[in-house]
Amino acid sequence: MQTIHKTHSPAPEKRRLLLLAGALILLAVLAVAAFLMRQEEASDWPEPIPTGQTLFAYAPEQISRITIRRREEAPWTLTQENGLLALEGDASFPLSDAAAAALLDAACNLPCEAVLTEDPAEYSDHLADFGLDSPRYEAVITYTDGVTAHLSIGSPGADNNAWYYMTLRDDPRLFSFSRGMVEALFVSRDSLRDTVTPVIHKARIDRITLTGPDNVIEWQLQGSITDPDAIDKWFITQPYSYPADADAMSRLLSNLANLRLGAYVCPATAENLTAMGFDAPRVTIDVHMAAGAIAVNNAEGSVDVTDYPATSLTFAIGGRQNDLVDYVRFGDDIYVSSHFTIGMFIDYNVSATMSRYPVLTALGNLASLTVRTADTQAEYILTRTEQVAANNELLLDEDGSPTYDVTLICNGQPASYEAFRIAYEALMLTTVSGTLPEDAEITAHPHTVFTFTDVDDTVHTVALADFDALHDAVIVDGHAAFYLIKGGFRLKLD
């Protein structure tokens, strides 16, 4: 008898498990298929492989001309003949030797990151996909041996824009070209312009004016730039009159002397001035320098002395190019400059340059001092007599200056100069206690007035008036800015 094998149907629970497993397998297959399809689509865009090579290798002097076109900008050409560089068609263009040399260095050795394909059939029908149907950049470099390199740069690659697609005329291959090479080679025409370096001598500055939208700040040197103590003779003249602090002025003068302009942007036409924020400059800096001689050590170790005439320079700060760079007008052109160097003059705090030392006259320059109160007045007059040696020659100090015998008269009677000297030097070291509130009004009549007369007849006054029960307002040359504890400013001769 033939044996018949029966096939048993699976239980309902087992059927459900089999259906679930089948569905999961189907989903997995679909996911893999989709991934492979994406990979296939991505493979249409060649990825760089480590096949970098140098396409052209020359010395900078072997370049005869370079033509650069950037995006929609008009192309321009740099030529080199007998070592002389020039911008073709503009012999008067102020060419920067350093910028031109950097461009030559970029053009003499042209490397590719990788050869993406050697078969033009793989990309020639898809130039738009690589940005090569309308190249972003083009360069034509002609070398002295007659070889010409014609580069066309397309879109950036997928690797974080670290490279761009590139082709060479008469070469079937498709290359990747590094971002660094693109930035070095495809510079703007104006980046080759020689940067203007304003000549600002700290030692010659005698007036500074900052003009903002709503205020004017001005400092003036009330003396000569050749005075040994010239730094002590600076005064704020606007928006009020007040002596300036020597250390603060030294820093301000140094910051001005370090002003530098960056790259040239464009001429200061009416249209450009409006577009870059110069219709209402954030601040205009005017620097006046007195005529004077400046000594500089030369390469041989000796000193060259140059005489300079009186000079005025003006810088206007317009809008910002970005958070780090400002537009600056200088002369008939617009430049960029670092916000960290020129931005400090915007909204400048003039009060930071006010002297905290009420006494402005050094003892060696003092001719007389009058101290007047409501009940008393003391007038001190100093007389200096040059010291003479036995041979009738003037006695000089270690600096070569004449030495003096000083006598003191107080209210017509001889007084101790040594005691006065000690008291005066202590008075010179007295500083204010704090700054008066902006809305403070000092209406009280001064109870004490110090009048200092310099040997050159310059007169300064320091007046003290009641501010509150513990403090006096300090009024220097008529302007009240600070207060000082009562009794803290006096000539202590007893």
Short mmCIF file of C-alpha atoms in Angstrom, two decimals:
data_model
loop_
_atom_site.label_atom_id
_atom_site.label_comp_id
_atom_site.label_asym_id
_atom_site.label_seq_id
_atom_site.Cartn_x
_atom_site.Cartn_y
_atom_site.Cartn_z
CA MET A 1 0.00 0.00 0.00
CA GLN A 2 1.28 3.41 -0.90
CA THR A 3 1.98 5.55 2.06
CA ILE A 4 0.42 9.03 1.85
CA HIS A 5 2.13 11.86 3.74
CA LYS A 6 -0.33 14.48 4.99
CA THR A 7 0.63 18.15 5.19
CA HIS A 8 -0.62 19.85 8.33
CA SER A 9 -1.66 23.58 8.21
CA PRO A 10 0.13 25.76 10.83
CA ALA A 11 -1.78 26.96 13.81
CA PRO A 12 -3.31 30.48 13.60
CA GLU A 13 -0.72 31.97 16.05
CA LYS A 14 2.15 30.57 14.02
CA ARG A 15 0.65 32.00 10.81
CA ARG A 16 0.56 35.48 12.36
CA LEU A 17 4.23 35.23 13.36
CA LEU A 18 5.20 34.17 9.86
CA LEU A 19 3.29 37.11 8.35
CA LEU A 20 4.98 39.56 10.72
CA ALA A 21 8.41 38.16 9.93
CA GLY A 22 7.70 38.45 6.23
CA ALA A 23 6.64 42.07 6.58
CA LEU A 24 9.84 42.92 8.46
CA ILE A 25 11.95 41.24 5.81
CA LEU A 26 10.12 43.22 3.10
CA LEU A 27 10.73 46.51 4.91
CA ALA A 28 14.41 45.69 5.28
CA VAL A 29 14.67 44.90 1.58
CA LEU A 30 12.97 48.18 0.68
CA ALA A 31 15.31 50.16 3.00
CA VAL A 32 18.39 48.56 1.47
CA ALA A 33 17.06 49.27 -2.02
CA ALA A 34 16.45 52.92 -1.15
CA PHE A 35 19.95 53.25 0.33
CA LEU A 36 21.49 51.71 -2.78
CA MET A 37 19.45 54.06 -4.97
CA ARG A 38 20.74 57.08 -2.99
CA GLN A 39 24.27 55.79 -3.29
CA GLU A 40 23.78 55.36 -7.01
CA GLU A 41 22.47 58.94 -7.30
CA ALA A 42 25.37 60.29 -5.21
CA SER A 43 27.82 58.43 -7.39
CA ASP A 44 26.81 60.75 -10.21
CA TRP A 45 28.91 63.39 -8.42
CA PRO A 46 32.52 62.22 -8.36
CA GLU A 47 34.25 62.36 -5.00
CA PRO A 48 37.96 63.27 -4.73
CA ILE A 49 40.42 60.44 -4.47
CA PRO A 50 44.04 60.91 -3.40
CA THR A 51 45.42 61.63 -6.86
CA GLY A 52 46.61 65.19 -6.27
CA GLN A 53 49.29 66.46 -8.60
CA THR A 54 50.96 69.66 -9.77
CA LEU A 55 49.51 70.71 -13.09
CA PHE A 56 51.88 73.62 -13.75
CA ALA A 57 55.18 74.46 -12.05
CA TYR A 58 57.05 77.68 -12.83
CA ALA A 59 59.04 80.37 -11.06
CA PRO A 60 57.26 83.69 -10.43
CA GLU A 61 59.53 85.47 -12.90
CA GLN A 62 58.39 83.03 -15.62
CA ILE A 63 54.87 84.46 -15.62
CA SER A 64 54.25 87.07 -18.30
CA ARG A 65 50.56 87.82 -17.73
CA ILE A 66 47.59 86.79 -15.60
CA THR A 67 43.97 87.49 -16.46
CA ILE A 68 41.41 87.02 -13.68
CA ARG A 69 37.61 87.02 -13.88
CA ARG A 70 35.50 86.73 -10.73
CA ARG A 71 31.79 85.96 -11.03
CA GLU A 72 30.08 88.94 -12.67
CA GLU A 73 33.07 91.28 -12.35
CA ALA A 74 34.89 92.52 -15.42
CA PRO A 75 38.16 90.65 -16.08
CA TRP A 76 41.48 92.39 -15.47
CA THR A 77 45.07 91.57 -16.43
CA LEU A 78 48.37 91.85 -14.57
CA THR A 79 51.48 91.89 -16.76
CA GLN A 80 55.14 91.30 -15.95
CA GLU A 81 57.99 92.43 -18.18
CA ASN A 82 61.63 92.57 -17.14
CA GLY A 83 60.56 92.12 -13.54
CA LEU A 84 58.19 95.10 -13.68
CA LEU A 85 54.55 94.51 -12.79
CA ALA A 86 51.71 96.63 -14.11
CA LEU A 87 47.94 96.54 -14.38
CA GLU A 88 47.14 96.40 -18.07
CA GLY A 89 45.34 99.50 -19.30
CA ASP A 90 45.97 101.52 -16.11
CA ALA A 91 49.61 102.54 -15.79
CA SER A 92 48.78 104.92 -12.92
CA PHE A 93 47.22 102.20 -10.75
CA PRO A 94 49.06 102.23 -7.37
CA LEU A 95 50.07 98.58 -7.42
CA SER A 96 51.06 96.88 -4.17
CA ASP A 97 54.29 94.96 -4.73
CA ALA A 98 53.46 92.59 -1.87
CA ALA A 99 49.94 91.81 -3.14
CA ALA A 100 51.16 91.33 -6.71
CA ALA A 101 53.97 89.03 -5.53
CA ALA A 102 51.46 86.93 -3.59
CA LEU A 103 49.35 86.55 -6.74
CA LEU A 104 52.41 85.48 -8.75
CA ASP A 105 53.27 82.90 -6.11
CA ALA A 106 49.75 81.46 -6.36
CA ALA A 107 49.89 81.34 -10.16
CA CYS A 108 53.32 79.80 -10.65
CA ASN A 109 52.46 76.43 -9.04
CA LEU A 110 48.97 75.12 -9.78
CA PRO A 111 48.09 71.86 -7.97
CA CYS A 112 44.86 69.91 -8.12
CA GLU A 113 43.45 68.11 -5.10
CA ALA A 114 42.40 65.13 -7.18
CA VAL A 115 41.62 63.94 -10.69
CA LEU A 116 37.92 63.16 -10.44
CA THR A 117 37.68 61.54 -13.85
CA GLU A 118 39.76 61.28 -17.02
CA ASP A 119 36.73 60.56 -19.21
CA PRO A 120 34.92 63.73 -20.37
CA ALA A 121 31.89 61.62 -21.28
CA GLU A 122 31.21 61.19 -17.58
CA TYR A 123 30.60 64.92 -17.00
CA SER A 124 30.42 66.85 -20.28
CA ASP A 125 26.64 66.43 -20.55
CA HIS A 126 26.17 67.54 -16.95
CA LEU A 127 28.27 70.72 -16.72
CA ALA A 128 25.48 72.57 -14.94
CA ASP A 129 25.60 69.99 -12.13
CA PHE A 130 29.21 70.97 -11.50
CA GLY A 131 28.74 74.73 -12.02
CA LEU A 132 30.93 74.60 -15.12
CA ASP A 133 28.33 75.70 -17.66
CA SER A 134 28.82 79.24 -16.33
CA PRO A 135 32.05 79.14 -14.28
CA ARG A 136 32.30 81.20 -11.11
CA TYR A 137 35.94 82.04 -11.77
CA GLU A 138 38.28 81.94 -14.74
CA ALA A 139 42.02 82.50 -14.94
CA VAL A 140 44.27 82.64 -17.98
CA ILE A 141 47.96 82.45 -17.03
CA THR A 142 50.59 82.86 -19.71
CA TYR A 143 54.15 81.75 -19.00
CA THR A 144 57.30 83.00 -20.70
CA ASP A 145 57.78 79.71 -22.58
CA GLY A 146 54.47 80.23 -24.37
CA VAL A 147 52.45 77.75 -22.29
CA THR A 148 49.00 78.98 -21.25
CA ALA A 149 46.88 77.64 -18.40
CA HIS A 150 43.17 78.40 -18.76
CA LEU A 151 41.29 77.44 -15.58
CA SER A 152 37.51 77.34 -15.17
CA ILE A 153 36.21 76.99 -11.60
CA GLY A 154 32.68 75.75 -10.94
CA SER A 155 30.68 74.91 -7.84
CA PRO A 156 32.12 73.87 -4.49
CA GLY A 157 32.22 70.17 -3.78
CA ALA A 158 30.22 68.34 -1.16
CA ASP A 159 33.10 68.20 1.34
CA ASN A 160 32.23 71.34 3.33
CA ASN A 161 33.25 73.56 0.44
CA ALA A 162 36.88 72.55 0.92
CA TRP A 163 37.33 72.26 -2.84
CA TYR A 164 35.76 73.31 -6.16
CA TYR A 165 35.21 71.56 -9.50
CA MET A 166 37.76 72.70 -12.08
CA THR A 167 38.60 72.09 -15.72
CA LEU A 168 41.54 73.09 -17.89
CA ARG A 169 41.14 74.09 -21.48
CA ASP A 170 42.56 71.41 -23.83
CA ASP A 171 42.59 68.88 -20.99
CA PRO A 172 39.78 66.28 -20.89
CA ARG A 173 39.96 65.65 -17.15
CA LEU A 174 37.76 66.92 -14.34
CA PHE A 175 39.67 68.12 -11.27
CA SER A 176 39.04 69.26 -7.73
CA PHE A 177 40.75 72.56 -6.86
CA SER A 178 41.33 73.54 -3.23
CA ARG A 179 39.45 76.39 -1.61
CA GLY A 180 42.77 77.90 -0.48
CA MET A 181 44.02 78.07 -4.07
CA VAL A 182 40.75 79.66 -5.20
CA GLU A 183 41.06 82.35 -2.53
CA ALA A 184 44.75 82.98 -3.29
CA LEU A 185 44.38 83.13 -7.07
CA PHE A 186 41.03 84.79 -7.64
CA VAL A 187 41.62 88.07 -5.81
CA SER A 188 39.84 91.28 -6.73
CA ARG A 189 41.52 93.94 -8.79
CA ASP A 190 41.29 96.45 -5.95
CA SER A 191 43.05 94.07 -3.56
CA LEU A 192 46.21 94.76 -5.60
CA ARG A 193 46.01 98.46 -4.79
CA ASP A 194 48.87 99.68 -2.61
CA THR A 195 47.55 100.34 0.90
CA VAL A 196 47.82 103.93 2.06
CA THR A 197 49.66 104.27 5.36
CA PRO A 198 48.90 107.64 6.97
CA VAL A 199 51.96 109.15 8.63
CA ILE A 200 51.01 110.04 12.21
CA HIS A 201 53.79 111.01 14.60
CA LYS A 202 52.79 110.82 18.25
CA ALA A 203 55.40 113.48 19.16
CA ARG A 204 53.99 116.00 16.63
CA ILE A 205 50.29 115.81 17.50
CA ASP A 206 49.04 119.04 19.06
CA ARG A 207 45.27 118.92 18.46
CA ILE A 208 42.71 116.10 18.31
CA THR A 209 39.03 116.51 17.41
CA LEU A 210 36.35 113.81 17.46
CA THR A 211 33.08 114.90 15.85
CA GLY A 212 30.10 112.63 16.43
CA PRO A 213 26.46 112.94 15.39
CA ASP A 214 25.58 114.86 18.58
CA ASN A 215 28.80 116.14 20.12
CA VAL A 216 32.32 117.40 19.57
CA ILE A 217 35.30 116.43 21.72
CA GLU A 218 38.58 118.26 21.40
CA TRP A 219 41.98 118.20 23.09
CA GLN A 220 44.70 120.79 22.53
CA LEU A 221 48.32 120.98 23.57
CA GLN A 222 48.77 124.31 25.34
CA GLY A 223 52.48 124.50 24.81
CA SER A 224 55.09 123.37 22.30
CA ILE A 225 55.64 119.81 21.11
CA THR A 226 59.30 120.30 22.02
CA ASP A 227 58.59 121.10 25.69
CA PRO A 228 60.06 118.44 27.99
CA ASP A 229 56.78 118.34 29.89
CA ALA A 230 54.54 118.61 26.83
CA ILE A 231 52.47 115.59 27.87
CA ASP A 232 51.45 117.50 31.02
CA LYS A 233 50.14 120.46 28.97
CA TRP A 234 47.20 118.80 27.24
CA PHE A 235 43.76 120.25 27.90
CA ILE A 236 40.24 119.26 27.02
CA THR A 237 38.79 122.26 25.17
CA GLN A 238 35.42 120.80 24.09
CA PRO A 239 32.74 120.14 25.34
CA TYR A 240 34.29 121.96 28.31
CA SER A 241 37.69 123.23 29.40
CA TYR A 242 39.61 120.96 31.73
CA PRO A 243 43.20 119.74 32.14
CA ALA A 244 43.89 116.31 30.69
CA ASP A 245 45.57 113.43 32.46
CA ALA A 246 49.10 112.80 31.17
CA ASP A 247 48.84 108.99 31.17
CA ALA A 248 45.43 109.02 29.49
CA MET A 249 46.68 111.42 26.80
CA SER A 250 49.77 109.30 26.20
CA ARG A 251 47.51 106.30 25.51
CA LEU A 252 45.23 108.36 23.27
CA LEU A 253 48.19 109.68 21.26
CA SER A 254 49.60 106.15 20.89
CA ASN A 255 46.26 104.84 19.64
CA LEU A 256 46.11 107.60 17.05
CA ALA A 257 49.68 106.96 15.92
CA ASN A 258 48.77 103.29 15.43
CA LEU A 259 45.82 103.96 13.12
CA ARG A 260 46.09 101.80 10.01
CA LEU A 261 43.93 101.46 6.93
CA GLY A 262 43.16 98.04 5.52
CA ALA A 263 42.25 97.14 1.97
CA TYR A 264 41.02 99.72 -0.52
CA VAL A 265 37.31 99.37 -1.21
CA CYS A 266 36.25 102.00 -3.74
CA PRO A 267 36.41 105.72 -4.56
CA ALA A 268 34.44 108.06 -2.30
CA THR A 269 31.72 108.89 -4.82
CA ALA A 270 28.39 110.25 -3.63
CA GLU A 271 26.75 106.89 -4.34
CA ASN A 272 29.40 104.89 -2.48
CA LEU A 273 29.38 107.26 0.49
CA THR A 274 25.64 106.82 0.90
CA ALA A 275 25.80 103.06 0.48
CA MET A 276 28.52 102.69 3.11
CA GLY A 277 27.08 104.90 5.81
CA PHE A 278 28.97 108.16 5.32
CA ASP A 279 25.92 110.39 5.04
CA ALA A 280 26.00 110.33 8.85
CA PRO A 281 29.48 109.16 9.95
CA ARG A 282 29.60 107.58 13.39
CA VAL A 283 32.63 109.75 14.14
CA THR A 284 35.07 111.95 12.24
CA ILE A 285 38.64 112.05 13.53
CA ASP A 286 40.73 115.15 12.85
CA VAL A 287 44.39 115.02 13.83
CA HIS A 288 46.64 118.08 13.59
CA MET A 289 50.41 117.72 13.77
CA ALA A 290 52.76 120.65 14.31
CA ALA A 291 55.84 121.14 12.17
CA GLY A 292 58.76 119.30 13.66
CA ALA A 293 61.74 117.01 13.16
CA ILE A 294 61.53 113.24 13.65
CA ALA A 295 64.64 111.12 14.19
CA VAL A 296 64.63 107.47 13.05
CA ASN A 297 67.36 104.84 13.30
CA ASN A 298 68.33 103.60 9.85
CA ALA A 299 69.59 100.17 8.80
CA GLU A 300 73.22 101.24 9.29
CA GLY A 301 72.59 102.10 12.93
CA SER A 302 72.87 105.86 12.50
CA VAL A 303 70.06 108.38 12.92
CA ASP A 304 68.16 110.02 10.09
CA VAL A 305 66.40 113.28 10.95
CA THR A 306 63.49 114.39 8.77
CA ASP A 307 61.70 117.73 8.99
CA TYR A 308 57.93 117.57 8.55
CA PRO A 309 55.60 120.49 7.87
CA ALA A 310 52.41 121.09 9.83
CA THR A 311 49.84 118.51 8.71
CA SER A 312 46.14 117.78 9.20
CA LEU A 313 44.58 114.34 8.63
CA THR A 314 40.90 113.41 8.62
CA PHE A 315 39.32 109.96 9.00
CA ALA A 316 35.56 109.43 8.81
CA ILE A 317 34.09 106.17 10.12
CA GLY A 318 30.98 105.11 8.24
CA GLY A 319 29.04 101.86 8.49
CA ARG A 320 30.26 98.39 9.28
CA GLN A 321 31.24 95.81 6.71
CA ASN A 322 30.80 93.23 9.48
CA ASP A 323 31.32 92.97 13.24
CA LEU A 324 35.10 93.12 12.85
CA VAL A 325 35.58 95.65 10.06
CA ASP A 326 34.48 99.27 9.57
CA TYR A 327 34.37 101.41 6.45
CA VAL A 328 36.72 104.41 6.70
CA ARG A 329 36.95 107.39 4.39
CA PHE A 330 40.41 108.87 4.01
CA GLY A 331 40.90 111.50 1.35
CA ASP A 332 39.01 110.63 -1.81
CA ASP A 333 38.82 106.90 -1.16
CA ILE A 334 37.05 104.39 1.09
CA TYR A 335 38.95 101.65 2.90
CA VAL A 336 38.23 99.04 5.53
CA SER A 337 39.87 99.05 8.94
CA SER A 338 39.81 96.81 11.99
CA HIS A 339 37.06 97.75 14.42
CA PHE A 340 39.44 96.99 17.29
CA THR A 341 41.79 99.83 16.32
CA ILE A 342 39.51 102.51 14.92
CA GLY A 343 36.23 101.66 16.64
CA MET A 344 37.58 102.83 20.02
CA PHE A 345 37.05 106.44 18.90
CA ILE A 346 33.30 105.95 18.51
CA ASP A 347 31.38 107.31 21.55
CA TYR A 348 34.69 108.19 23.19
CA ASN A 349 34.46 108.83 26.93
CA VAL A 350 36.12 112.23 27.27
CA SER A 351 35.84 112.18 31.04
CA ALA A 352 38.30 109.28 31.10
CA THR A 353 41.01 111.73 29.98
CA MET A 354 40.32 114.31 32.71
CA SER A 355 43.15 114.78 35.18
CA ARG A 356 42.49 113.49 38.70
CA TYR A 357 45.32 115.72 39.97
CA PRO A 358 44.05 119.29 40.51
CA VAL A 359 47.58 120.83 40.59
CA LEU A 360 48.80 121.38 37.04
CA THR A 361 51.98 123.42 37.60
CA ALA A 362 55.21 121.64 38.46
CA LEU A 363 57.23 123.17 41.25
CA GLY A 364 60.11 123.90 38.91
CA ASN A 365 57.79 126.01 36.74
CA LEU A 366 55.97 127.79 39.55
CA ALA A 367 56.44 131.57 39.77
CA SER A 368 53.82 132.30 42.44
CA LEU A 369 50.95 130.77 44.37
CA THR A 370 48.10 132.63 46.02
CA VAL A 371 45.79 130.89 48.51
CA ARG A 372 42.66 132.89 49.35
CA THR A 373 39.92 132.04 51.82
CA ALA A 374 37.03 134.10 53.14
CA ASP A 375 39.24 135.51 55.90
CA THR A 376 42.84 135.15 54.74
CA GLN A 377 45.12 135.45 51.76
CA ALA A 378 48.66 134.11 51.41
CA GLU A 379 50.81 134.98 48.40
CA TYR A 380 53.97 132.97 47.82
CA ILE A 381 56.50 134.34 45.34
CA LEU A 382 59.49 132.29 44.22
CA THR A 383 62.74 133.83 42.98
CA ARG A 384 65.38 131.68 41.25
CA THR A 385 69.04 132.64 40.92
CA GLU A 386 71.38 130.60 38.73
CA GLN A 387 74.21 128.96 40.67
CA VAL A 388 77.68 130.00 39.51
CA ALA A 389 80.94 128.15 40.17
CA ALA A 390 84.17 129.83 41.34
CA ASN A 391 85.29 130.12 37.71
CA ASN A 392 82.08 132.04 36.91
CA GLU A 393 80.64 129.13 34.91
CA LEU A 394 77.05 128.04 35.47
CA LEU A 395 76.60 124.95 37.57
CA LEU A 396 74.64 122.25 35.73
CA ASP A 397 72.70 119.27 37.03
CA GLU A 398 73.10 115.70 35.76
CA ASP A 399 70.77 116.49 32.84
CA GLY A 400 72.88 119.48 31.79
CA SER A 401 70.33 122.04 32.97
CA PRO A 402 71.29 125.09 35.09
CA THR A 403 70.85 124.74 38.85
CA TYR A 404 69.23 127.47 40.95
CA ASP A 405 69.10 128.90 44.42
CA VAL A 406 65.44 129.48 45.23
CA THR A 407 64.15 132.01 47.71
CA LEU A 408 60.56 132.36 48.92
CA ILE A 409 58.60 135.43 49.96
CA CYS A 410 55.20 135.04 51.66
CA ASN A 411 53.09 138.20 51.90
CA GLY A 412 56.25 140.26 51.54
CA GLN A 413 58.23 138.40 54.22
CA PRO A 414 61.01 135.79 53.76
CA ALA A 415 59.81 132.24 54.32
CA SER A 416 61.29 128.76 54.32
CA TYR A 417 61.47 127.44 50.77
CA GLU A 418 62.26 123.93 52.03
CA ALA A 419 59.06 123.80 54.06
CA PHE A 420 57.14 125.18 51.09
CA ARG A 421 58.73 122.59 48.75
CA ILE A 422 57.66 119.69 50.96
CA ALA A 423 54.12 121.03 51.29
CA TYR A 424 53.80 121.81 47.57
CA GLU A 425 55.02 118.38 46.46
CA ALA A 426 52.44 116.80 48.77
CA LEU A 427 49.77 119.06 47.25
CA MET A 428 50.78 117.92 43.76
CA LEU A 429 50.14 114.30 44.73
CA THR A 430 46.61 115.00 45.96
CA THR A 431 43.95 113.31 43.85
CA VAL A 432 40.19 113.78 43.78
CA SER A 433 37.91 111.40 45.67
CA GLY A 434 35.26 110.88 43.02
CA THR A 435 33.24 112.23 40.08
CA LEU A 436 30.37 114.64 40.59
CA PRO A 437 26.94 113.44 39.39
CA GLU A 438 26.11 114.61 35.86
CA ASP A 439 23.16 116.66 37.13
CA ALA A 440 25.11 118.24 40.01
CA GLU A 441 24.84 122.03 40.20
CA ILE A 442 27.45 123.76 42.32
CA THR A 443 25.84 127.00 43.41
CA ALA A 444 27.87 127.63 46.55
CA HIS A 445 30.50 130.36 46.39
CA PRO A 446 34.06 128.91 46.60
CA HIS A 447 35.41 129.10 50.14
CA THR A 448 39.04 128.55 49.03
CA VAL A 449 40.80 129.49 45.80
CA PHE A 450 44.33 128.50 44.76
CA THR A 451 45.86 130.57 41.96
CA PHE A 452 48.97 129.10 40.29
CA THR A 453 51.10 131.31 38.03
CA ASP A 454 53.69 129.61 35.82
CA VAL A 455 57.03 131.15 34.85
CA ASP A 456 55.58 131.65 31.34
CA ASP A 457 52.63 133.58 32.88
CA THR A 458 50.15 130.69 32.40
CA VAL A 459 47.55 130.89 35.18
CA HIS A 460 45.50 127.98 36.61
CA THR A 461 42.97 128.07 39.42
CA VAL A 462 41.67 125.40 41.76
CA ALA A 463 38.57 126.47 43.70
CA LEU A 464 36.83 124.51 46.48
CA ALA A 465 33.10 124.90 47.12
CA ASP A 466 30.72 123.04 49.45
CA PHE A 467 29.20 119.97 47.77
CA ASP A 468 27.80 118.20 50.83
CA ALA A 469 28.60 118.01 54.52
CA LEU A 470 31.71 115.87 53.94
CA HIS A 471 32.97 116.87 50.50
CA ASP A 472 34.01 119.88 48.46
CA ALA A 473 33.46 120.26 44.74
CA VAL A 474 36.80 120.76 42.98
CA ILE A 475 36.56 123.49 40.34
CA VAL A 476 39.60 123.52 38.04
CA ASP A 477 39.90 126.53 35.73
CA GLY A 478 36.18 127.17 36.17
CA HIS A 479 34.92 123.64 35.50
CA ALA A 480 33.55 121.39 38.26
CA ALA A 481 33.88 117.66 37.55
CA PHE A 482 35.07 116.02 40.76
CA TYR A 483 34.68 116.17 44.53
CA LEU A 484 37.23 115.76 47.31
CA ILE A 485 36.93 115.13 51.03
CA LYS A 486 36.89 118.38 53.02
CA GLY A 487 40.33 119.39 54.17
CA GLY A 488 41.96 117.02 51.71
CA PHE A 489 43.39 119.77 49.52
CA ARG A 490 45.47 122.31 51.42
CA LEU A 491 49.02 123.57 51.65
CA LYS A 492 50.27 122.11 54.95
CA LEU A 493 53.06 124.45 56.03
CA ASP A 494 52.51 124.05 59.81
#
